[in-house]
Short mmCIF file of C-alpha atoms and ligand atoms in Angstrom, two decimals:
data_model
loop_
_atom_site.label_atom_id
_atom_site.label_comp_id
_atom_site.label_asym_id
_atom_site.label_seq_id
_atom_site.Cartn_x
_atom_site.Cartn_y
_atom_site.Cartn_z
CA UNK A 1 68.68 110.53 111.81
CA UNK A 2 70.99 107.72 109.69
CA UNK A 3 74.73 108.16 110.09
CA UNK A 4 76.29 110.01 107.35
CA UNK A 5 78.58 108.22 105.22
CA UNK A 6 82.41 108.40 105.59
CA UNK A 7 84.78 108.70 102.64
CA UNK A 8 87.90 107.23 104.00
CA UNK A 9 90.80 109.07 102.47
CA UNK A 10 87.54 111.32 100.75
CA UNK A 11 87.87 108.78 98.37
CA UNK A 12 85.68 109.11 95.20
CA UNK A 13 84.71 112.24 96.91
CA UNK A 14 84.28 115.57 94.57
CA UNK A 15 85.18 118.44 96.53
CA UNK A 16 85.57 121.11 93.53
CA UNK A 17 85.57 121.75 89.54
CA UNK A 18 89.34 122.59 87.71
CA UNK A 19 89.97 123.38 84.73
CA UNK A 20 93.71 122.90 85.07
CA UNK A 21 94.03 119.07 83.96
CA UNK A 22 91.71 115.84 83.68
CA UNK A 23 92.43 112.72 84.78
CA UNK A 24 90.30 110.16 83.22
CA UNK A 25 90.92 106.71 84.62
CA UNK A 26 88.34 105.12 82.34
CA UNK A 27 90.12 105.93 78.90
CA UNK A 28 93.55 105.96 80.78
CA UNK A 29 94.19 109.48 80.10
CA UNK A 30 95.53 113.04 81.48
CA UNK A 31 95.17 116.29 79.96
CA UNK A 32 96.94 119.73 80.74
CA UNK A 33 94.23 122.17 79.80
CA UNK A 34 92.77 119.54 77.16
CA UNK A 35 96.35 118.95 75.74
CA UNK A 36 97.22 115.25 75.93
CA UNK A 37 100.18 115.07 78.33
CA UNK A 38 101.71 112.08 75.72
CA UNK A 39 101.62 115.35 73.00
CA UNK A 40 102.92 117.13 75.13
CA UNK A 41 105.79 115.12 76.48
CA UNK A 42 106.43 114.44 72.34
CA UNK A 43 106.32 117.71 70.98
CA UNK A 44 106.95 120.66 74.25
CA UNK A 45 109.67 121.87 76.34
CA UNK A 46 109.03 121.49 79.95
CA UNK A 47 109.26 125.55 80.18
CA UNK A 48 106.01 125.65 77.59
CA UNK A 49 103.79 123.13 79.59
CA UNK A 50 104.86 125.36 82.75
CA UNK A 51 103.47 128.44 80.22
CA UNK A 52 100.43 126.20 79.36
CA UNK A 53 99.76 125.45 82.96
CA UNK A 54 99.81 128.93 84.52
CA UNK A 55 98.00 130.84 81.86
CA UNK A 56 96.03 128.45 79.59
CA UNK A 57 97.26 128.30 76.67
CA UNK A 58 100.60 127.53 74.64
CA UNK A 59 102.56 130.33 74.78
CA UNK A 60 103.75 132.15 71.35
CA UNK A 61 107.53 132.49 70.87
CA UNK A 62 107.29 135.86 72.52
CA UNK A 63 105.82 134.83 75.47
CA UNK A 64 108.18 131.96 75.48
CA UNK A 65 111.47 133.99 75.13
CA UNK A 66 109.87 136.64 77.77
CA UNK A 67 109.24 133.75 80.45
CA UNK A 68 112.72 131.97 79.59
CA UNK A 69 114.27 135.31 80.05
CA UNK A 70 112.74 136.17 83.65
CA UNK A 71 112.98 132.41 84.48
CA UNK A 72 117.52 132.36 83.44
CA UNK A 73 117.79 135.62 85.56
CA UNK A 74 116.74 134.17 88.86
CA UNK A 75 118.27 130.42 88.29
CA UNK A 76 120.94 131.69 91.24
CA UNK A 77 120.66 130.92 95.01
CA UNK A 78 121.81 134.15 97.40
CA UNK A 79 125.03 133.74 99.37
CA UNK A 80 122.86 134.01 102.20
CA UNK A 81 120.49 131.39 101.38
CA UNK A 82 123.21 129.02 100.40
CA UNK A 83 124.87 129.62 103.59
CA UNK A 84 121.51 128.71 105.37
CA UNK A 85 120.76 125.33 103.51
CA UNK A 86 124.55 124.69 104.11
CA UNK A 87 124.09 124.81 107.82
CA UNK A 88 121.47 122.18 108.04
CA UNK A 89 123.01 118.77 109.09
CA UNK A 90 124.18 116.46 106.83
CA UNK A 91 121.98 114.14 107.33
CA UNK A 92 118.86 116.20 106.19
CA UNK A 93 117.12 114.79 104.04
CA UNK A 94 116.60 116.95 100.74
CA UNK A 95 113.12 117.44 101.08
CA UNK A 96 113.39 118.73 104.26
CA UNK A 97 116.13 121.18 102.60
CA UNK A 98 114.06 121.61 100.08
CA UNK A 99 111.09 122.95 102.02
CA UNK A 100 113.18 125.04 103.99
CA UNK A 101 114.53 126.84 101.02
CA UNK A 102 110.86 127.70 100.03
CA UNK A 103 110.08 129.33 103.32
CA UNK A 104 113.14 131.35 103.50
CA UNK A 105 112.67 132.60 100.00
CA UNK A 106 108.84 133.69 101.33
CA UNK A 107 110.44 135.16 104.47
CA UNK A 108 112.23 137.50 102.41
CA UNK A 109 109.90 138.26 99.79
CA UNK A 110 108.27 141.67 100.54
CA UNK A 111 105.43 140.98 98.46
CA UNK A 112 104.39 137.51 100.43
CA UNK A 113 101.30 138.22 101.68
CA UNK A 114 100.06 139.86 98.10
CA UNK A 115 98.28 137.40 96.90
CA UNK A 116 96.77 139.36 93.63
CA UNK A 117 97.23 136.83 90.39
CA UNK A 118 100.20 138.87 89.05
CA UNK A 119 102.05 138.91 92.80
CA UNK A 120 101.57 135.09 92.52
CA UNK A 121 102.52 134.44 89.14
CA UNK A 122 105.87 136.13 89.83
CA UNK A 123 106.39 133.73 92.46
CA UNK A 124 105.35 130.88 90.96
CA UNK A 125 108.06 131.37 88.25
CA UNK A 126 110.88 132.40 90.75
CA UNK A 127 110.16 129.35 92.59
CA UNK A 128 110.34 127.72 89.15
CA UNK A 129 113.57 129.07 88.51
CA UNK A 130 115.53 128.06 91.66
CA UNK A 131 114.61 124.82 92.81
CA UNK A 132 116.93 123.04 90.09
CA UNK A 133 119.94 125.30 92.01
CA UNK A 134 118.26 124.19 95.22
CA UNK A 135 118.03 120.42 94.15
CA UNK A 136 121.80 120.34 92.87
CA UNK A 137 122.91 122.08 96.05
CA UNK A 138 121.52 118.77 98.24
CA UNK A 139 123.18 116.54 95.45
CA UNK A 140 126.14 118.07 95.39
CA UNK A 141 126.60 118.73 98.67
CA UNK A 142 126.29 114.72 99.61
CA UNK A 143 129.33 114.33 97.19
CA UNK A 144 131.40 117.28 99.47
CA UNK A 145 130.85 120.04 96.73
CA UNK A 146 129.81 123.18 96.18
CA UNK A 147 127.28 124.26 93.98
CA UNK A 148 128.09 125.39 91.13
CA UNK A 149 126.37 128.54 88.74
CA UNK A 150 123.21 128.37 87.30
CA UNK A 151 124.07 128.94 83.19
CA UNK A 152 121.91 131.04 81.27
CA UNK A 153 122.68 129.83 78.04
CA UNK A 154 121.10 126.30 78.83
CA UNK A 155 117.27 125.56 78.58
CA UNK A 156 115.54 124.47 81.78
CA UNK A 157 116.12 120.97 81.73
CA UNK A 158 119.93 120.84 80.62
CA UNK A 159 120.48 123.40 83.30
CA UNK A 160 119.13 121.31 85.89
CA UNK A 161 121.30 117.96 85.05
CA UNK A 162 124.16 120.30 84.65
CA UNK A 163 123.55 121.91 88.14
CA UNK A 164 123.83 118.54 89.67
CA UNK A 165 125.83 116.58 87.52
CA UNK A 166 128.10 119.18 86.41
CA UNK A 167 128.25 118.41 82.98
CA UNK A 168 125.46 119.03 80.25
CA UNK A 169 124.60 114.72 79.15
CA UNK A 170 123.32 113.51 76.00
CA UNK A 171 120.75 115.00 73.96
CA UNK A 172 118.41 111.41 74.89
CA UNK A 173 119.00 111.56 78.90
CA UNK A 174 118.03 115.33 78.85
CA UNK A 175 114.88 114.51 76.53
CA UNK A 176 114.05 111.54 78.76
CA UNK A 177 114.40 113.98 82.13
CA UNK A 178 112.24 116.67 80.33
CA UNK A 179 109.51 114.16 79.34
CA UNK A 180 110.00 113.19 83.21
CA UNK A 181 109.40 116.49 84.50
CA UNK A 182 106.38 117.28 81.85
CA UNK A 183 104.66 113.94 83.08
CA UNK A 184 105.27 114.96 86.76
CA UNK A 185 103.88 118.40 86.18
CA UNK A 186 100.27 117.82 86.80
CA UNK A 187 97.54 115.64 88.56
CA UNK A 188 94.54 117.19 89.34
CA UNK A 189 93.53 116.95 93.16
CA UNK A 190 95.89 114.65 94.54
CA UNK A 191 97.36 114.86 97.81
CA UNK A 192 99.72 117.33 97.54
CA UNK A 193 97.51 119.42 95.33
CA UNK A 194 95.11 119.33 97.60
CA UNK A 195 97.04 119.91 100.50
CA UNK A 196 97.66 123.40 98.45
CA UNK A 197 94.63 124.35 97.77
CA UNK A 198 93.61 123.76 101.65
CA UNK A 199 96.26 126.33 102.88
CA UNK A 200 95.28 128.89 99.93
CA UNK A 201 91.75 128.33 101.18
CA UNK A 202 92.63 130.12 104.06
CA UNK A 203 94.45 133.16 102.63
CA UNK A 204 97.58 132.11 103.65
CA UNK A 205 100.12 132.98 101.30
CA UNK A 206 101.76 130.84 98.30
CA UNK A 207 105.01 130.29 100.11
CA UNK A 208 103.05 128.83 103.14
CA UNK A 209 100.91 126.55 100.29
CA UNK A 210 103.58 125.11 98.68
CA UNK A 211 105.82 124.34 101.72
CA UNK A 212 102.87 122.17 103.02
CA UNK A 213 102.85 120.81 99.55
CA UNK A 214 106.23 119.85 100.15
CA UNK A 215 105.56 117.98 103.30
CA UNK A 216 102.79 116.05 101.56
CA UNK A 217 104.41 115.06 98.48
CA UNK A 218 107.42 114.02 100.58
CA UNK A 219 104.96 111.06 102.00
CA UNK A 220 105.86 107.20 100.21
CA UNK A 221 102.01 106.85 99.43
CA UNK A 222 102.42 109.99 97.42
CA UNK A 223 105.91 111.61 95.75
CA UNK A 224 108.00 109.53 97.86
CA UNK A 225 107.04 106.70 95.84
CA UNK A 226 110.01 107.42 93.32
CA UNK A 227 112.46 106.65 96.18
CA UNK A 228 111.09 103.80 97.52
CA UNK A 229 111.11 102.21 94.34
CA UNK A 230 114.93 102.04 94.16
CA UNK A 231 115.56 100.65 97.56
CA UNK A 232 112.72 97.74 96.50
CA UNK A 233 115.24 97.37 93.46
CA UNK A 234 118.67 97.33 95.99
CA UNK A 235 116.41 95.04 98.04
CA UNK A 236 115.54 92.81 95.44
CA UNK A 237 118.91 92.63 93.58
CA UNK A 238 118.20 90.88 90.24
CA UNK A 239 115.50 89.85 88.47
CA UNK A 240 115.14 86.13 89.40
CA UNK A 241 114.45 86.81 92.77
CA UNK A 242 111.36 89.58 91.83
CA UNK A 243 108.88 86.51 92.62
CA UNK A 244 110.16 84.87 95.71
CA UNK A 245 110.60 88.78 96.87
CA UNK A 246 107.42 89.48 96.41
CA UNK A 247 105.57 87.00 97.56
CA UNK A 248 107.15 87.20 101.21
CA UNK A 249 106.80 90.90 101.05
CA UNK A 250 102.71 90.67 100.35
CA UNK A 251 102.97 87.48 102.80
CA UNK A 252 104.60 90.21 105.31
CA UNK A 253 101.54 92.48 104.23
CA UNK A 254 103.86 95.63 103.07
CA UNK A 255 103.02 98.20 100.36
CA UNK A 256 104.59 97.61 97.37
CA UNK A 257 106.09 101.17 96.27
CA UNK A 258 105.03 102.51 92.85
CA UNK A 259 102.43 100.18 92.63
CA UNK A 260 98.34 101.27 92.92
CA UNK A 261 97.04 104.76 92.37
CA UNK A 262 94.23 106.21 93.67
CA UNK A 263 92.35 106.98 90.66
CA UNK A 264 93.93 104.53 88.06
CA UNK A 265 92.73 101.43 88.73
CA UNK A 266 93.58 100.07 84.92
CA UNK A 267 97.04 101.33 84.64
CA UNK A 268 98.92 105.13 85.21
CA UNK A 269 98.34 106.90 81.93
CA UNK A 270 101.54 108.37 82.15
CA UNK A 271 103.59 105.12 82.45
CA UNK A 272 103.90 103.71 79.00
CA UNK A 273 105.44 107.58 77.86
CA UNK A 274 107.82 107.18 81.16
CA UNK A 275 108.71 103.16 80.20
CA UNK A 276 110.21 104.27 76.59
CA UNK A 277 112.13 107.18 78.33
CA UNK A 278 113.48 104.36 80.89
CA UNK A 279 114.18 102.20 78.12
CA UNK A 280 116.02 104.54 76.13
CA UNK A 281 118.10 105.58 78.74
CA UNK A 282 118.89 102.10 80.07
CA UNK A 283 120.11 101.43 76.33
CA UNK A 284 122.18 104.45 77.06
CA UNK A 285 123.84 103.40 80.21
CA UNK A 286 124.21 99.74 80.35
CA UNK A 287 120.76 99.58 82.54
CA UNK A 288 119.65 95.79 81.02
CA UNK A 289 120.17 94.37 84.28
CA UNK A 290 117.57 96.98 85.81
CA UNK A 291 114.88 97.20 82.91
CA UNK A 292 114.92 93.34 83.23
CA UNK A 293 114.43 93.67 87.41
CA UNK A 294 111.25 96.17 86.33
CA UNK A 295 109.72 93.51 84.48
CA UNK A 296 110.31 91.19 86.26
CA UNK A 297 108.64 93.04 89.60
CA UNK A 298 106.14 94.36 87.16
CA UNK A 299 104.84 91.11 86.09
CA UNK A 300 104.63 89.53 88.94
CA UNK A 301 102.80 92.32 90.82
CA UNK A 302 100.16 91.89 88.07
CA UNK A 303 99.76 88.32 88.69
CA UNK A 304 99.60 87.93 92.32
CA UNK A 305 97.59 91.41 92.92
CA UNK A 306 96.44 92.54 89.41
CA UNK A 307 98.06 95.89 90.54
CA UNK A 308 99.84 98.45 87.67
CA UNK A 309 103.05 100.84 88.00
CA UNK A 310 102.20 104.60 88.44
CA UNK A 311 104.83 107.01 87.38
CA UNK A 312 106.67 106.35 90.35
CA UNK A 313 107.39 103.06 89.33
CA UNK A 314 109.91 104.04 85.98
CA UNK A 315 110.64 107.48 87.13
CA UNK A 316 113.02 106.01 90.23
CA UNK A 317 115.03 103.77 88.17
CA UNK A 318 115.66 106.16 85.37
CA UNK A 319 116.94 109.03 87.35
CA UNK A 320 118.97 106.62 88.87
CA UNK A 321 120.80 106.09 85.48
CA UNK A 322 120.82 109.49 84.84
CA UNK A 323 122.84 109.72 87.78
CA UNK A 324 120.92 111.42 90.16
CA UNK A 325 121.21 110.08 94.22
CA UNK A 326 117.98 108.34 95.35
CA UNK A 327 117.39 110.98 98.12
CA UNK A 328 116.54 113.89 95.57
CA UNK A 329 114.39 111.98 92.90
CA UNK A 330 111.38 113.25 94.61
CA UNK A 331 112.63 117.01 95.30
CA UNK A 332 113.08 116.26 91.02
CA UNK A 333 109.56 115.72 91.23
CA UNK A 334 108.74 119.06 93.44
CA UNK A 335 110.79 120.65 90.63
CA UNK A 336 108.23 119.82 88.41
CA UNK A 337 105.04 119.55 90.04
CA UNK A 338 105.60 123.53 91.52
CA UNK A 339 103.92 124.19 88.07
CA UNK A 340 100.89 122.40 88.60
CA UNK A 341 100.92 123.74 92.64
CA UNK A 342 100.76 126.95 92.16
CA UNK A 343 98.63 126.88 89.25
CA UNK A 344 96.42 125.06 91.07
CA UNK A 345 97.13 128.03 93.93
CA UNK A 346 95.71 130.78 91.56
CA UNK A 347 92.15 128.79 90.88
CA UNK A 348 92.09 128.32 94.21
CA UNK A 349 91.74 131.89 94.94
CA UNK A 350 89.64 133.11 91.64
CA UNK A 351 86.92 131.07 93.56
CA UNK A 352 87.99 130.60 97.39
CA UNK A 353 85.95 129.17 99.51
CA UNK A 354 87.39 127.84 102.96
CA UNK A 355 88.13 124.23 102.94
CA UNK A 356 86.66 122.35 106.17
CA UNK A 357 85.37 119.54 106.12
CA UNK A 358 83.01 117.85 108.34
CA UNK A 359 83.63 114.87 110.90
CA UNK A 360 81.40 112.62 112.68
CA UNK A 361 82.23 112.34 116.40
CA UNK A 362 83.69 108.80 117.75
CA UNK A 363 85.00 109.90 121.34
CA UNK A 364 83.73 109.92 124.91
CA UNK A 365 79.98 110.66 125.29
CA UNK A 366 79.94 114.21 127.46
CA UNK A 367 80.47 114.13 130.83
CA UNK A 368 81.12 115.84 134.16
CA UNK A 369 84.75 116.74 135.46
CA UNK A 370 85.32 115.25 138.42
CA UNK A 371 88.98 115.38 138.87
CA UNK A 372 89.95 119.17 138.56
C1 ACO B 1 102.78 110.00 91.84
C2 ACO B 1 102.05 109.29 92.89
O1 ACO B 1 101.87 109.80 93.96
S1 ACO B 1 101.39 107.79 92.50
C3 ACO B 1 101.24 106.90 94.06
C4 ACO B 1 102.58 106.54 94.59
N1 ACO B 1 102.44 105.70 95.80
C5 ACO B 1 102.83 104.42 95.81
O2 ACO B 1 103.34 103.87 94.87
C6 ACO B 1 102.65 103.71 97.12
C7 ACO B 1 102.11 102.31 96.94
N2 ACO B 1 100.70 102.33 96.61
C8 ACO B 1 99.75 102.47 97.55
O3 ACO B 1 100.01 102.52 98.75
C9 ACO B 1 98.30 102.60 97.09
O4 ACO B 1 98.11 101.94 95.87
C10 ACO B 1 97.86 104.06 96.96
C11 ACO B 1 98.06 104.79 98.31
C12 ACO B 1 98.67 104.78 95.90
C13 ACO B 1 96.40 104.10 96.57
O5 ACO B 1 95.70 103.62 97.68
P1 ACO B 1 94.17 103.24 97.64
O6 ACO B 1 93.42 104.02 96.65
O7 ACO B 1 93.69 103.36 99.05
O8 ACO B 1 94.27 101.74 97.21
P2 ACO B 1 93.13 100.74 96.86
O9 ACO B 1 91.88 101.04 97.63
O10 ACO B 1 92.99 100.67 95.39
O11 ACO B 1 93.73 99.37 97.36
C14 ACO B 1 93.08 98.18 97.03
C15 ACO B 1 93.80 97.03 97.66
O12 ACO B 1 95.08 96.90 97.05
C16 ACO B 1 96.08 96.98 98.01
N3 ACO B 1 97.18 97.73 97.46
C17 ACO B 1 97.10 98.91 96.78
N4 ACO B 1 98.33 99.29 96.42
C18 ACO B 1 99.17 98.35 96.89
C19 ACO B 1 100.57 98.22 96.84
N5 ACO B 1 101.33 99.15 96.23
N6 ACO B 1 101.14 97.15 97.43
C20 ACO B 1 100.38 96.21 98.05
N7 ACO B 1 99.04 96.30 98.11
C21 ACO B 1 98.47 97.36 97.56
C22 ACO B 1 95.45 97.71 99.18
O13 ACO B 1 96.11 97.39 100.40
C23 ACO B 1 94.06 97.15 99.14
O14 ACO B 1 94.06 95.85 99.66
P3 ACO B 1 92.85 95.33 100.58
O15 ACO B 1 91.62 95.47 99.75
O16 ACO B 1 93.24 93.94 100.91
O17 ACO B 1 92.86 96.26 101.76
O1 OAA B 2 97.00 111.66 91.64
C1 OAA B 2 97.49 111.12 92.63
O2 OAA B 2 96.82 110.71 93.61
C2 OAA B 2 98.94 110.89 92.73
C3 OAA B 2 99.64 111.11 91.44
O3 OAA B 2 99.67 110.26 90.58
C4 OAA B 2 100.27 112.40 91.22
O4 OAA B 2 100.16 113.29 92.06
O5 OAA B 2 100.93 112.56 90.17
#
């Protein structure tokens, strides 16, 4: 009998159909439910993609104004919850807060362990609702404040920077975050997708789904990307030393962070929509000095490795001159991505079948104990 052959990583490996998105790395493009993400990142609000996402389709202004409302009403954090987070140390890091938020919120819900479709919708969009308050909290709390209220009267995204920056900014750095958050929403089976859809397989419950999510997308292969990129840009320092850097950095065989994807192997469709947002908010906020570091980086990773951003690569430096700390730029992108989880949670279960996959055995040959 010949071996069987190993995916590493399951690479190139199909392990199920979705009909949520399509990632199509020979034309360079994603869809959400056949939409274009660039149309939708043009012409939606991050709170109508989330619609899309969960049920479909585009929602009518009805359906709109009857998710907005549920979604406003349960922006807040309880005292007790706050309390909780609060007591973590310090030096958590947000993600770690962040996950632990989610699994107190399941430990209280009665209904965790329904998992019909409507039991799960409703906490898909609570979950929706209150990580921006849970994100500003982390943010906040670094600076040695409090958190301030969630306001209804403020659409998803200018809610969120106003939750952590405590001030509403201009009309371009909210578009530029909301086309941030729509581009982060969805990726078919990636790894923290996946890791999803693995827990759900089990009939676990959502909470339990997206926590692991959490942990996965926390990873710097994966979400953690965003971060990394920033501290390569603190490393670096200006753009005339990009080249030199670089070259003793692939000399010194490290990963270059928000570089490479998976899938893409011609470029991250979603990078040329996040590059304009970067751009316009570097214009913005006297960022010349960083756009010209990107390039610089940029270009030279494509000459000495042929490798492309992903949407790692602009995200990181443009919520840094939003004004967001580096150590919740990829909670930002849990924020966003709960969407595409827990959609991804529900198709899951319409047609569960336990994930477990199979291994080929490497260890000792069997033997006799001789010792106990
Ligand atoms: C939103 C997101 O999650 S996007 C991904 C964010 N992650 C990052 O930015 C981390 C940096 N990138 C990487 O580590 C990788 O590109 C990954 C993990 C994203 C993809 O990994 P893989 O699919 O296994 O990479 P792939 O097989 O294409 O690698 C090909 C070669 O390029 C190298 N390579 C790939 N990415 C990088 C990188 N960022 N820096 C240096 N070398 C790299 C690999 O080491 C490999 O070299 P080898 O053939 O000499 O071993
Ligand atoms: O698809 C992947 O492997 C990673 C990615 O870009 C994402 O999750 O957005």
């Amino acid at each position: 009998m010949s071996a069987p052959t190993i995916h590493k990583g399951l690479s190139g490996v199909v392990v199920d159909t979705t009909g949520v998105s399509m990632v199509n790395p020979d034309t360079n493009s994603l869809t959400y439910r056949g939409y274009p993400v660039q149309d939708l990142a043009a012409h939606c609000g991050f709170e109508e993609v989330a619609y899309l996402l969960w049920h479909g389709e585009l929602p009518t202004p009805a359906q709109l104004a009857e998710q907005n409302q549920a979604e406003r009403a349960q922006r807040g954090l309880p005292v007790e919850l706050v309390m909780t987070l609060l007591s973590l140390p310090e030096t958590a890091h947000p993600m770690d807060t962040l996950r632990t938020a989610v699994s107190i919120i399941g430990a209280n819900d009665p209904a965790e362990d329904d998992n019909s479709p409507e039991a799960n919708q409703a906490k898909a969009l609570r979950l929706f609702a209150v990580l921006p308050s849970v994100v500003a909290l982390t943010q906040r709390r670094r600076h040695g404040l409090l958190p301030l209220p969630p306001r209804d009267d403020l659409g998803y995204a200018e809610n969120f920077l106003y939750l952590t920056l405590g001030a509403v900014p201009e009309p371009v750095i909210v578009r530029a975050f909301e086309t941030s958050l729509i581009l982060y929403a969805e990726h078919s089976f990636n790894a923290s997708t996946f890791t999803s859809r693995v827990v759900t397989s089990t009939l676990s419950d959502l909470y339990s789904a997206v926590t692991a999510a959490i942990g996965a997308l926390k990873g710097p292969l994966h979400g953690g990307a965003n971060e990394a990129v920033m501290a390569t840009f603190e490393e670096i320092g200006v753009a005339d030393k990009a080249e030199a850097w670089l070259t003793k950095a692939l000399a010194d065989k490290r990963k270059i962070m928000g570089f490479g994807h998976r899938v893409y192997k011609k470029g991250d469709s979603r990078v040329p929509t996040m590059r304009q947002a970067l751009q316009e908010v570097a214009e913005l906020r006297d960022g010349h000095e960083l756009l010209d570091l990107y390039e610089a980086l940029a270009q030279a990773m494509h000459t000495a490795k042929g490798l492309h951003p992903n949407l790692d690569y602009p995200a990181g430096p443009a919520y840094h001159l939003m004004g967001f700390d580096t150590p919740v730029f990829t909670p930002i992108f849990v924020a966003a991505r709960i969407t595409g989880w827990t959609a991804h949670i529900t198709e899951q279960l319409a047609a569960n079948s336990l994930i477990r996959p199979s291994s080929t055995y490497s260890g000792k040959p069997q033997r006799a104990i001789t010792r106990c």
